């Protein structure tokens, strides 16, 4: 079947498939909310089998359900944080490029400053300061991931401002708002969307690592980071399935987001007309 | 109406090269002026100054006694750029490009040979000559009083060049629009302009 | 008779492109192009910008984009010019002079740049000769590109091509945005290359400029070569052949500044047969079929009624 599709249709197919899988995981996770916490000592420490494809843990909890729940939690958190981050990037990027030298200097300084500090360190600081938990991690991720995208948008707007068609629109009496809405935003949209999607995997990985290190979500929540850090204790006793499946699932989700982002970029890039 | 440059000086911010030094000129709306100078003499810069894209370091540029840069909204002095490919947003269809002009008359589109079908195309689907027709139409909106043509036909074939200039000549004469044309093509300027200004002497 | 350096017959180039988002369609940008370049000769292919004539240069140099397909025959000095052969000859026997000065490496001294790192006696001697010919002082060798004027850098670019003693020089739109004096001088440099024995193929939109220096002019219209004429044929309208070329002639400001209606047809809406037929006063039913490219009065023309 792939033979009959041209390049662009394949790219679109890839985008749709990855989006559908991610969505299914999210919705699935949301529905099995309580099942992830049900303990049943009659089935503890079971190896993967037909009934429990991912096995069960030392409290007899179904690892498939826990993984699904954990991933959906991560994806939701990642989306929220990435969205906030991307909007900060868009607003600051445009502000830096259009509101004059002083604003630009301040914003550029903040960007450089944030980029100079390791993400994870800043994330932990913010998360702890906001009392850990979902809120702490979400804000932590949201506030640390915008600088590189903001820098990209700033450069893009700077260049756009100089382009003849935007200068001409000004002379034709078009307002700043019209120019921003009609000429600049449509041009920035592809980069913005791709940036947004590519922020997800970062956000998810960072959330998991912070949680794994104990500065993030609380231990009763079945987040991937929690699952992984708990299972560390049992790995030495040969219960490999406790870490392998949740870990692989996390990697898969990250890869899927990456594939989706790349395909989105290919579709929205005007240069790809010639392929 | 008249467009005046009074003792204008301008130098490039980047390398500090002086482009204009205490330069003055006046153009009436009944005139068609050709600008001649070797390359590097700042013809394009002069056009950008006249149409308010740049402001002079010294001196002033007046339209009807008022500085050009003080006209808010639609600028009565419109400039047509050398490269039409850069002068239109690649993401907008041509009908939207035209809509940005000041109520451009249907008649102008027809006389410039713009076909119905082009209106739904994107810039990448038109040739340079076709795009330049749109740029001209867009610049010839209702309130345009002066038109600056900066090498508008250098990259076009001879027939398109002749089509465009023959139309422009008719249009600016009928509507009493002042024309300032920059070109290195001496026979063309002789055909089109009523007077010439040399920048180098 | 000696074989022509480059002979191109029935060249066609088409692209696969996306339209309306998801559908692919084929665009025939060049449909039928014929051109011949002999040693010691400067030939100009003239067509309006955006007509796809730059693809000719890309085809000869074997650098067409990967979604392009090429048909027709290209021969170089008597034998077929295959992709393999192009890659062997490119940069030595067949060279392209880039249009922009930005092709010079700003961090390498001029001399080293032209010699491409070679330091043997022969190359050094050759460079001295080239410099003498182009009126460049020997000290220039030890300078960087930014220390020279634009005109000098342009001569350096040509010297870079010359050091290889090319048999075929290709220049695509060599005078973009240059004022007349500089453009004429640049074309003059290509003329000198031809006088030294190389075949020179210049691709340009500027007919007037081409006429000043080229021996022959090939007129390219809507994907086809419609006429091949000696430069001197352009002095009077009567010696020209194709109705389009005659219309070009009449559109010159010094020849009446007349124009004909219409525009070049869009690649997707090519008329059957003669591409010029919708704008032509002599067009008949026969013009809707394939028109042969025939010899006429020492040139060639693709028109049934040219005399």
XYZ file of C-alpha atoms in Angstrom:
783
model
C 0.000 0.000 0.000
C 2.868 2.375 0.832
C 4.011 2.062 -2.768
C 0.889 3.878 -3.981
C 1.337 6.831 -1.683
C 3.582 9.730 -2.577
C 6.066 11.179 -0.110
C 3.730 13.716 1.354
C 0.924 11.256 1.926
C 3.342 8.953 3.748
C 4.429 11.827 5.965
C 0.813 12.672 6.754
C 0.101 9.024 7.508
C 3.044 8.944 9.929
C 1.761 12.051 11.641
C -1.765 10.685 12.003
C -0.641 7.259 13.241
C 1.606 8.719 15.926
C -1.058 11.201 17.001
C -3.686 8.445 17.250
C -1.428 6.196 19.337
C -0.601 9.024 21.728
C -4.243 9.982 22.049
C -5.292 6.384 22.703
C -2.703 6.084 25.464
C -3.932 9.302 27.076
C -7.586 8.370 26.967
C -6.852 4.785 28.023
C -4.855 6.032 30.979
C -7.579 8.420 32.042
C -10.156 5.597 32.160
C -8.155 3.153 34.245
C -7.593 5.709 36.985
C -8.268 3.637 40.074
C -7.277 0.304 38.633
C -3.669 1.500 38.791
C -3.788 1.616 42.601
C -5.659 -1.613 43.251
C -3.461 -3.953 45.262
C -4.062 -7.681 45.324
C -1.577 -9.835 47.213
C -2.884 -12.991 45.592
C -1.162 -12.019 42.357
C 2.003 -10.286 43.510
C 5.334 -10.501 41.670
C 3.892 -12.273 38.622
C 6.075 -12.450 35.553
C 4.532 -11.182 32.292
C 1.823 -13.599 31.178
C -1.310 -13.484 29.038
C -3.480 -11.999 31.776
C -0.906 -9.483 32.904
C 1.203 -8.725 29.825
C 3.472 -6.361 31.783
C 3.442 -8.494 34.951
C 2.556 -7.324 38.459
C 4.611 -5.732 41.223
C 5.297 -6.533 44.879
C 1.876 -5.210 45.882
C 0.102 -7.158 43.149
C -0.651 -4.072 41.058
C -1.158 -4.600 37.325
C 1.890 -3.060 35.624
C 0.133 -2.592 32.256
C -2.492 -0.389 33.856
C 0.119 1.419 35.925
C 2.270 2.079 32.855
C -0.686 3.357 30.854
C -1.726 5.636 33.680
C 1.819 6.837 34.157
C 2.293 7.608 30.489
C -1.003 9.443 30.226
C -0.066 11.502 33.259
C 3.276 12.307 31.672
C 1.733 13.195 28.326
C -0.851 15.486 29.918
C 1.776 17.192 32.007
C 4.077 17.424 29.021
C 1.376 18.975 26.873
C 0.379 21.528 29.461
C 3.961 22.487 30.164
C 4.994 22.534 26.511
C 1.995 24.677 25.562
C 2.738 27.238 28.273
C 6.413 27.165 27.348
C 5.724 27.657 23.649
C 3.421 30.603 24.284
C 5.991 32.258 26.528
C 8.482 31.724 23.714
C 6.161 33.236 21.112
C 5.268 36.279 23.221
C 8.820 37.025 24.347
C 10.293 36.296 20.939
C 7.967 38.742 19.217
C 8.323 41.302 22.009
C 12.118 41.179 21.818
C 12.099 41.737 18.095
C 9.501 44.505 17.927
C 9.480 46.509 21.167
C 12.809 48.236 20.825
C 16.371 47.861 22.002
C 15.908 47.892 25.773
C 13.241 45.185 25.799
C 15.349 43.153 23.409
C 18.423 43.472 25.613
C 16.509 42.392 28.724
C 14.826 39.425 27.052
C 18.022 38.314 25.339
C 19.822 38.474 28.668
C 17.185 36.315 30.345
C 17.372 33.824 27.477
C 21.153 33.582 27.756
C 20.931 33.303 31.524
C 18.395 30.458 31.434
C 20.284 28.657 28.717
C 23.446 28.887 30.774
C 21.932 26.997 33.726
C 21.367 23.261 33.335
C 17.654 22.620 32.793
C 17.361 19.955 35.417
C 18.859 22.110 38.174
C 16.519 25.002 37.527
C 13.591 22.632 37.174
C 14.283 21.065 40.580
C 14.595 24.503 42.170
C 11.289 25.728 40.768
C 9.526 22.470 41.514
C 10.689 22.441 45.147
C 9.897 26.132 45.587
C 6.327 25.530 44.409
C 5.859 22.584 46.781
C 6.615 19.743 44.372
C 3.615 17.711 43.176
C 1.909 18.098 39.822
C 1.841 21.890 40.081
C 5.497 22.203 40.935
C 6.689 19.963 38.110
C 4.327 21.491 35.557
C 5.499 25.020 36.293
C 9.077 23.885 36.511
C 8.959 22.353 33.050
C 6.922 25.211 31.586
C 9.274 27.898 32.851
C 12.501 26.263 31.769
C 11.795 25.119 28.229
C 10.998 28.301 26.323
C 14.392 30.000 25.782
C 15.614 28.150 22.690
C 12.285 28.511 20.884
C 12.042 32.161 21.944
C 15.477 32.817 20.505
C 14.475 31.169 17.234
C 11.276 33.213 16.967
C 13.077 36.424 17.841
C 15.577 35.881 15.024
C 12.796 35.008 12.607
C 10.773 38.132 13.421
C 13.867 40.334 13.166
C 14.459 39.020 9.672
C 10.797 39.289 8.710
C 10.664 42.924 9.774
C 13.280 43.771 7.170
C 11.591 41.927 4.331
C 10.244 44.221 1.618
C 6.682 42.936 1.658
C 6.273 43.804 5.324
C 7.757 47.257 4.848
C 5.472 47.788 1.873
C 2.420 46.772 3.918
C 3.388 49.499 6.388
C 3.523 52.102 3.630
C 0.148 50.905 2.353
C -1.218 52.070 5.686
C -1.622 48.689 7.359
C -1.519 48.730 11.160
C 1.052 46.895 13.282
C -1.621 44.448 14.384
C -2.664 43.710 10.821
C 0.938 43.087 9.809
C 1.603 40.888 12.819
C -1.562 38.873 12.248
C -1.586 38.642 8.485
C 2.101 38.538 7.603
C 4.132 37.479 10.626
C 2.043 34.891 12.466
C 1.315 32.683 9.447
C 5.022 32.683 8.729
C 5.897 31.799 12.329
C 3.154 29.184 12.755
C 5.024 26.202 11.268
C 8.064 26.859 13.417
C 5.896 27.490 16.425
C 3.868 24.284 16.022
C 6.923 22.167 15.332
C 8.707 23.748 18.267
C 5.687 23.023 20.420
C 5.507 19.358 19.457
C 9.245 18.918 19.813
C 9.031 20.395 23.311
C 6.772 17.526 24.463
C 9.439 14.827 24.597
C 11.766 17.164 26.483
C 9.057 18.044 28.940
C 8.119 14.407 29.492
C 11.690 13.250 29.967
C 12.450 16.053 32.372
C 9.283 15.456 34.338
C 10.183 11.791 34.675
C 13.747 12.496 35.721
C 12.732 15.050 38.331
C 10.124 12.680 39.681
C 12.634 9.825 39.606
C 15.023 11.934 41.670
C 12.272 12.564 44.187
C 11.669 16.252 43.570
C 8.522 15.881 41.518
C 5.222 14.072 41.770
C 4.376 12.420 45.082
C 4.848 8.701 45.447
C 1.172 7.713 45.483
C 0.764 8.923 41.929
C 1.613 6.251 39.355
C 3.927 8.476 37.313
C 6.574 6.867 35.162
C 9.316 8.458 37.238
C 7.832 6.998 40.434
C 7.361 3.577 38.898
C 10.950 3.522 37.693
C 12.481 4.710 40.948
C 10.431 2.196 42.998
C 11.288 -0.672 40.725
C 15.013 0.032 41.186
C 14.840 -1.694 44.552
C 13.400 -4.858 43.034
C 15.560 -5.038 39.939
C 18.386 -6.780 41.801
C 15.998 -9.550 42.760
C 15.433 -10.361 39.114
C 12.077 -8.645 38.601
C 13.177 -7.140 35.291
C 9.662 -6.488 33.996
C 9.065 -3.795 36.592
C 11.471 -1.387 34.895
C 11.695 -2.694 31.339
C 8.110 -2.142 30.195
C 7.482 1.287 31.744
C 10.907 2.421 30.585
C 10.368 1.210 27.031
C 6.927 2.803 26.972
C 8.432 6.132 27.953
C 11.053 5.904 25.224
C 8.362 4.951 22.682
C 6.191 7.913 23.580
C 9.131 10.266 23.257
C 10.013 8.793 19.865
C 6.395 9.065 18.700
C 6.270 12.735 19.613
C 9.514 13.264 17.811
C 8.201 11.520 14.683
C 5.006 13.583 14.832
C 6.988 16.816 15.163
C 9.328 15.991 12.313
C 6.459 15.030 10.015
C 4.636 18.217 10.903
C 7.737 20.189 10.021
C 8.028 18.451 6.670
C 4.406 19.169 5.818
C 4.484 22.840 6.729
C 7.853 23.619 5.192
C 7.095 25.450 1.933
C 10.324 24.136 0.402
C 8.943 20.601 0.496
C 6.681 21.330 -2.474
C 9.375 19.970 -4.716
C 9.580 16.446 -3.398
C 1.239 68.587 -5.454
C 4.968 68.493 -5.262
C 7.588 66.317 -3.688
C 10.708 68.140 -2.468
C 14.056 67.141 -1.100
C 15.688 69.965 0.820
C 19.409 69.790 1.622
C 19.206 66.103 2.382
C 22.219 64.176 3.657
C 22.274 60.480 4.320
C 24.950 57.983 5.188
C 24.865 54.225 5.620
C 24.720 53.176 9.256
C 26.863 50.115 8.579
C 29.997 51.494 6.973
C 29.371 55.206 7.315
C 29.520 55.734 3.555
C 27.949 59.037 2.534
C 25.230 58.542 -0.048
C 23.744 61.996 -0.308
C 25.341 65.234 0.717
C 23.223 68.349 0.919
C 21.111 67.180 -1.992
C 17.994 69.004 -3.194
C 15.425 68.310 -5.875
C 11.778 68.992 -6.629
C 9.289 66.885 -8.571
C 5.832 68.104 -9.599
C 2.967 65.653 -10.001
C 2.856 66.474 -13.687
C 6.488 65.469 -14.171
C 8.095 62.216 -15.148
C 11.661 62.296 -13.887
C 14.409 59.844 -14.734
C 17.200 59.317 -12.204
C 20.599 58.430 -13.594
C 23.698 57.453 -11.677
C 26.331 54.749 -11.736
C 25.801 51.852 -9.345
C 26.745 52.527 -5.780
C 25.427 56.070 -5.990
C 22.458 55.270 -3.824
C 19.575 55.400 -6.269
C 17.643 52.854 -4.294
C 18.465 54.686 -1.067
C 17.164 57.900 -2.584
C 13.937 56.127 -3.562
C 13.543 54.768 -0.060
C 14.093 58.220 1.382
C 11.536 59.769 -0.961
C 8.902 57.199 -0.090
C 9.539 57.393 3.634
C 11.132 53.974 4.213
C 14.201 55.789 5.484
C 14.554 59.136 7.202
C 17.398 61.474 6.252
C 20.205 62.333 8.678
C 19.843 65.985 7.788
C 17.456 68.047 5.716
C 13.861 67.235 4.983
C 11.642 65.537 2.467
C 8.348 67.340 1.989
C 5.155 66.309 0.274
C 2.931 69.343 -0.147
C 5.009 71.103 2.504
C 4.614 68.301 5.055
C 7.339 65.751 5.870
C 6.664 62.458 4.072
C 7.337 60.461 7.238
C 4.541 62.341 9.054
C 1.856 60.864 6.771
C 0.249 58.203 8.927
C -1.677 55.430 7.232
C -1.539 55.200 3.447
C 1.515 56.925 2.050
C 0.772 58.979 -1.086
C 4.305 58.283 -2.308
C 4.505 54.637 -3.311
C 7.588 52.772 -4.407
C 7.780 49.726 -6.661
C 10.806 47.550 -5.912
C 13.266 45.991 -8.283
C 12.568 42.396 -7.284
C 8.853 41.608 -7.264
C 9.551 38.176 -5.758
C 10.558 39.813 -2.478
C 7.805 42.403 -2.507
C 4.920 39.975 -2.045
C 4.250 37.620 0.830
C 4.850 34.089 -0.494
C 2.027 32.781 1.695
C -0.732 35.036 0.391
C -2.788 34.498 -2.729
C -2.549 37.292 -5.280
C -6.082 38.524 -4.631
C -5.100 39.169 -1.020
C -1.936 40.924 -2.148
C -4.022 43.258 -4.289
C -6.486 43.841 -1.459
C -3.669 45.431 0.541
C -3.602 48.309 -1.924
C -5.896 51.295 -1.610
C -9.087 50.226 -3.455
C -7.222 49.362 -6.619
C -9.572 49.747 -9.578
C -10.580 46.689 -11.582
C -9.673 48.664 -14.704
C -5.995 48.841 -13.678
C -5.809 45.069 -13.297
C -7.325 44.566 -16.734
C -5.081 47.118 -18.409
C -1.996 45.561 -16.834
C -3.008 42.265 -18.413
C -3.639 40.529 -15.098
C -5.817 37.514 -15.769
C -8.743 36.371 -13.572
C -7.092 33.056 -12.977
C -3.900 34.595 -11.520
C -5.810 36.049 -8.594
C -6.123 32.610 -6.992
C -2.483 31.701 -7.422
C 0.384 31.989 -4.986
C 3.413 34.124 -5.905
C 5.543 31.041 -6.579
C 3.159 30.127 -9.395
C 3.768 33.358 -11.308
C 6.754 34.622 -13.257
C 8.673 37.751 -12.326
C 6.939 39.784 -15.008
C 3.514 38.705 -13.843
C 4.332 39.484 -10.223
C 5.654 42.910 -11.130
C 2.266 43.730 -12.713
C 0.643 42.978 -9.362
C 3.166 45.119 -7.520
C 2.417 48.012 -9.868
C -1.322 47.595 -9.495
C -1.000 47.495 -5.716
C 1.042 50.694 -5.722
C -1.476 52.511 -7.933
C -4.233 52.704 -5.324
C -6.721 55.545 -5.045
C -4.610 57.919 -2.936
C -1.284 57.461 -4.731
C 0.155 60.803 -5.808
C 3.729 59.875 -6.652
C 5.140 56.645 -7.979
C 8.768 55.626 -7.611
C 9.910 52.955 -10.011
C 13.268 51.523 -8.956
C 14.622 49.463 -11.864
C 11.222 47.804 -12.145
C 11.861 46.191 -15.516
C 15.537 45.209 -15.407
C 14.785 41.578 -14.704
C 11.923 41.336 -17.218
C 11.838 40.474 -20.889
C 11.541 43.240 -23.451
C 7.893 42.699 -24.321
C 6.781 42.742 -20.708
C 8.921 45.817 -20.145
C 7.230 47.585 -23.027
C 3.746 46.505 -21.901
C 4.295 47.742 -18.374
C 5.846 51.084 -19.294
C 3.292 51.877 -21.969
C 0.541 51.317 -19.419
C 2.319 53.353 -16.736
C 2.820 56.288 -19.075
C -0.919 56.419 -19.831
C -1.921 55.939 -16.228
C 0.313 58.574 -14.619
C -0.568 61.136 -17.291
C -4.308 60.588 -16.893
C -4.327 60.585 -13.106
C -1.687 63.284 -12.726
C 0.604 61.070 -10.726
C 4.223 62.185 -10.500
C 6.656 59.539 -11.723
C 10.265 59.059 -10.687
C 11.972 56.304 -12.628
C 15.360 54.751 -11.937
C 16.929 52.740 -14.719
C 20.311 52.128 -16.262
C 18.641 51.856 -19.637
C 19.169 55.227 -21.286
C 16.850 54.689 -24.308
C 14.094 53.576 -21.942
C 14.365 56.698 -19.799
C 14.384 58.871 -22.909
C 11.170 57.206 -24.028
C 9.439 57.435 -20.665
C 10.589 60.566 -18.867
C 10.052 64.267 -19.424
C 13.222 65.265 -17.613
C 16.333 63.696 -16.149
C 18.379 64.229 -13.035
C 21.972 63.063 -12.813
C 23.208 62.256 -9.329
C 26.875 62.258 -10.202
C 27.239 65.663 -11.733
C 34.637 19.992 -39.718
C 35.460 20.027 -36.032
C 32.902 18.660 -33.606
C 31.083 21.274 -31.556
C 32.213 21.487 -27.929
C 28.676 21.114 -26.720
C 25.653 19.991 -28.639
C 22.254 19.700 -27.074
C 19.328 18.211 -28.974
C 15.715 18.033 -27.868
C 16.554 18.585 -24.227
C 13.546 18.309 -21.968
C 13.382 18.601 -18.211
C 10.356 17.883 -16.072
C 9.621 18.057 -12.377
C 7.438 16.130 -10.030
C 5.653 18.621 -7.818
C 2.905 18.716 -5.226
C -0.267 20.567 -6.083
C -3.308 21.116 -3.897
C -1.567 19.674 -0.870
C -1.453 15.958 -1.563
C -1.554 15.400 -5.326
C 1.587 15.067 -7.402
C 1.844 16.326 -10.935
C 4.494 16.536 -13.579
C 5.698 19.937 -14.780
C 7.455 20.152 -18.130
C 9.658 23.154 -17.594
C 11.924 22.676 -20.598
C 10.182 20.920 -23.479
C 12.459 21.145 -26.467
C 15.781 22.924 -26.302
C 18.470 22.820 -28.960
C 21.789 24.593 -28.735
C 25.272 24.150 -30.096
C 28.479 25.752 -28.873
C 31.654 25.584 -30.950
C 35.186 26.198 -29.793
C 36.042 29.881 -29.810
C 32.420 30.849 -29.877
C 30.192 32.677 -27.421
C 26.546 31.661 -27.518
C 23.835 33.320 -25.473
C 20.586 31.629 -24.519
C 18.090 34.408 -23.908
C 14.771 33.933 -22.156
C 12.684 35.822 -19.638
C 13.321 35.260 -15.952
C 11.369 32.396 -14.483
C 11.208 30.576 -17.812
C 13.404 27.795 -16.485
C 16.430 28.535 -18.595
C 18.776 28.189 -15.607
C 17.967 24.494 -15.659
C 19.975 24.281 -18.856
C 23.123 25.129 -16.910
C 22.172 22.673 -14.201
C 21.620 19.942 -16.788
C 24.981 20.451 -18.470
C 26.741 20.424 -15.111
C 24.742 17.423 -13.910
C 23.374 19.202 -10.875
C 19.647 18.996 -11.515
C 17.570 18.572 -8.368
C 16.690 14.959 -7.562
C 13.025 15.326 -8.458
C 13.843 16.395 -12.009
C 13.926 14.080 -15.005
C 15.955 14.824 -18.125
C 15.428 13.636 -21.669
C 17.064 14.396 -25.014
C 20.686 14.173 -26.049
C 23.729 16.064 -24.840
C 27.078 15.514 -26.510
C 30.414 16.949 -25.498
C 33.158 16.954 -28.138
C 31.473 14.260 -30.181
C 30.437 11.762 -27.548
C 27.494 11.433 -25.237
C 27.627 13.485 -22.047
C 26.514 11.066 -19.354
C 26.240 11.837 -15.671
C 29.463 9.879 -15.085
C 31.317 11.816 -17.724
C 29.985 15.143 -16.436
C 31.298 14.380 -12.982
C 34.723 13.662 -14.402
C 34.849 16.795 -16.552
C 33.122 19.188 -14.212
C 35.518 21.650 -12.645
C 38.278 20.880 -15.125
C 37.128 20.903 -18.751
C 33.624 22.150 -18.105
C 33.409 25.001 -15.637
C 30.675 27.252 -14.432
C 31.338 30.845 -13.462
C 29.108 31.579 -10.500
C 27.003 34.717 -10.648
C 27.640 35.938 -7.161
C 30.856 37.196 -5.605
C 29.878 35.369 -2.436
C 31.340 32.217 -4.004
C 34.802 33.485 -3.135
C 36.092 32.171 0.167
C 36.645 35.265 2.333
C 39.287 33.546 4.468
C 41.620 32.330 1.735
C 44.144 34.520 -0.047
C 43.360 35.190 -3.703
C 46.386 33.399 -5.151
C 45.874 30.255 -3.127
C 42.179 30.310 -3.908
C 42.682 30.467 -7.660
C 45.415 27.832 -7.682
C 43.220 25.657 -5.475
C 46.171 24.926 -3.232
C 48.533 23.760 -6.005
C 51.979 25.259 -5.917
C 53.802 23.669 -8.848
C 55.773 25.814 -11.268
C 53.292 25.359 -14.105
C 50.261 26.523 -12.160
C 52.097 29.507 -10.726
C 53.205 30.495 -14.211
C 49.696 30.068 -15.557
C 48.263 32.290 -12.859
C 50.773 35.016 -13.717
C 49.613 34.884 -17.324
C 45.981 35.096 -16.371
C 46.635 38.052 -14.091
C 48.515 39.840 -16.844
C 45.631 39.281 -19.212
C 43.058 40.627 -16.766
C 45.145 43.556 -15.721
C 45.606 42.350 -12.155
C 48.810 43.105 -10.280
C 50.889 40.253 -8.856
C 50.488 41.620 -5.335
C 46.807 40.786 -5.542
C 47.754 37.132 -4.987
C 48.542 37.869 -1.364
C 45.371 39.788 -0.635
C 42.024 38.621 0.697
C 38.802 39.125 -1.318
C 37.552 41.914 0.975
C 40.595 44.022 0.121
C 39.590 44.174 -3.558
C 36.877 46.072 -5.374
C 33.799 44.357 -6.770
C 35.064 44.562 -10.322
C 38.412 43.030 -9.389
C 36.703 40.213 -7.498
C 34.634 39.499 -10.582
C 37.845 39.078 -12.582
C 39.150 36.826 -9.805
C 36.066 34.621 -10.177
C 36.710 34.244 -13.862
C 40.399 33.547 -13.216
C 39.335 30.747 -10.889
C 37.590 29.143 -13.845
C 40.453 29.869 -16.239
C 43.232 28.211 -14.287
C 41.823 24.851 -15.395
C 42.038 25.760 -19.084
C 38.391 24.855 -19.622
C 37.013 23.837 -22.998
C 33.507 24.859 -22.060
C 32.550 27.769 -19.826
C 29.000 28.206 -18.627
C 27.711 31.417 -17.094
C 24.225 31.600 -15.688
C 22.851 35.145 -15.429
C 26.352 36.567 -14.925
C 25.295 40.181 -14.507
C 22.440 40.313 -11.995
C 21.648 43.827 -10.890
C 24.898 45.251 -12.205
C 24.789 48.618 -13.844
C 25.371 48.747 -17.554
C 29.056 49.584 -17.502
C 29.995 46.803 -15.096
C 27.694 44.342 -16.836
C 29.263 45.105 -20.198
C 32.709 44.633 -18.775
C 31.724 41.289 -17.246
C 30.354 40.135 -20.596
C 33.576 41.344 -22.205
C 35.532 38.977 -19.978
C 33.500 36.074 -21.300
C 34.127 37.260 -24.828
C 37.858 37.063 -24.135
C 37.476 33.489 -22.912
C 35.889 32.589 -26.231
C 38.618 34.396 -28.141
C 41.128 32.194 -26.324
C 39.483 29.139 -27.810
C 36.945 27.993 -25.249
C 33.260 27.514 -25.985
C 31.221 29.919 -23.890
C 27.552 29.469 -23.094
C 25.913 32.454 -21.427
C 22.391 32.165 -20.089
C 20.712 35.513 -19.561
C 17.445 37.439 -19.701
C 19.120 40.560 -21.098
C 18.940 40.420 -24.887
C 20.596 43.787 -25.447
C 23.589 42.834 -23.371
C 23.875 39.449 -25.065
C 23.849 41.061 -28.496
C 26.850 43.209 -27.655
C 29.244 40.320 -27.159
C 27.824 36.982 -28.240
C 28.331 35.468 -31.705
C 24.975 33.778 -31.748
C 21.792 34.183 -29.770
C 19.347 31.390 -29.045
C 15.898 32.664 -28.110
C 14.103 30.601 -25.497
C 10.350 30.958 -25.091
C 7.983 28.946 -22.889
C 10.160 25.861 -22.689
C 11.317 25.781 -26.322
C 14.081 27.307 -28.356
C 12.214 29.274 -31.018
C 15.071 30.843 -32.934
C 18.798 30.745 -33.337
C 20.305 33.790 -34.998
C 23.632 35.497 -35.454
C 23.936 38.639 -33.333
C 24.137 40.767 -36.444
C 20.705 39.525 -37.535
C 19.296 41.697 -34.769
C 20.358 44.932 -36.422
C 17.275 44.903 -38.641
C 13.894 43.320 -38.078
C 13.807 41.770 -41.559
C 16.784 39.498 -40.911
C 15.081 37.928 -37.903
C 12.990 34.807 -38.297
C 10.492 33.981 -35.567
C 7.470 36.231 -34.851
C 8.412 36.263 -31.148
C 11.937 37.460 -31.847
C 10.523 40.145 -34.107
C 8.147 41.204 -31.332
C 11.120 41.401 -28.944
C 12.931 43.591 -31.431
C 10.001 45.967 -31.805
C 9.620 46.210 -28.022
C 13.058 47.792 -27.630
C 12.687 51.454 -26.614
C 14.879 52.531 -29.525
C 12.854 50.480 -32.040
C 9.397 51.865 -31.373
C 8.703 50.479 -27.884
C 5.729 48.528 -29.262
C 4.299 45.596 -27.401
C 2.091 42.648 -28.133
C -0.680 41.548 -25.791
C -0.539 38.551 -23.521
C 2.098 36.735 -21.492
C 4.175 33.609 -21.767
C 1.904 30.634 -21.159
C 2.090 29.019 -17.729
C 3.830 25.621 -17.586
C 0.600 23.933 -16.600
C -1.391 25.508 -19.435
C 0.851 25.085 -22.438
C -0.962 25.333 -25.763
C -0.641 22.467 -28.227
C 2.089 22.883 -30.800
C 3.708 26.307 -31.055
C 3.930 27.947 -27.607
C 3.718 31.397 -29.160
C 0.556 30.666 -31.157
C -1.924 32.416 -28.800
C -0.063 35.727 -29.222
C 0.872 35.362 -32.877
C -0.747 37.236 -35.746
C 0.193 34.597 -38.305
C -1.186 31.647 -36.349
C -3.228 29.063 -38.275
C -4.705 25.650 -37.543
C -1.423 23.987 -38.559
C 0.409 25.733 -35.692
C -1.425 23.496 -33.185
C 0.654 20.496 -34.188
C 4.340 19.789 -33.572
C 6.517 22.405 -35.215
C 9.931 21.277 -36.501
C 13.053 23.272 -35.674
C 14.358 23.963 -39.153
C 17.323 25.714 -40.713
C 16.682 29.051 -42.335
C 19.063 31.642 -43.709
C 22.041 30.441 -41.642
C 20.032 30.242 -38.448
C 17.285 28.038 -37.146
C 13.637 28.688 -36.409
C 10.650 26.855 -34.951
C 7.875 28.354 -37.066
C 5.990 27.103 -40.105
C 5.695 30.486 -41.765
C 9.062 32.112 -41.136
C 10.773 33.079 -44.381
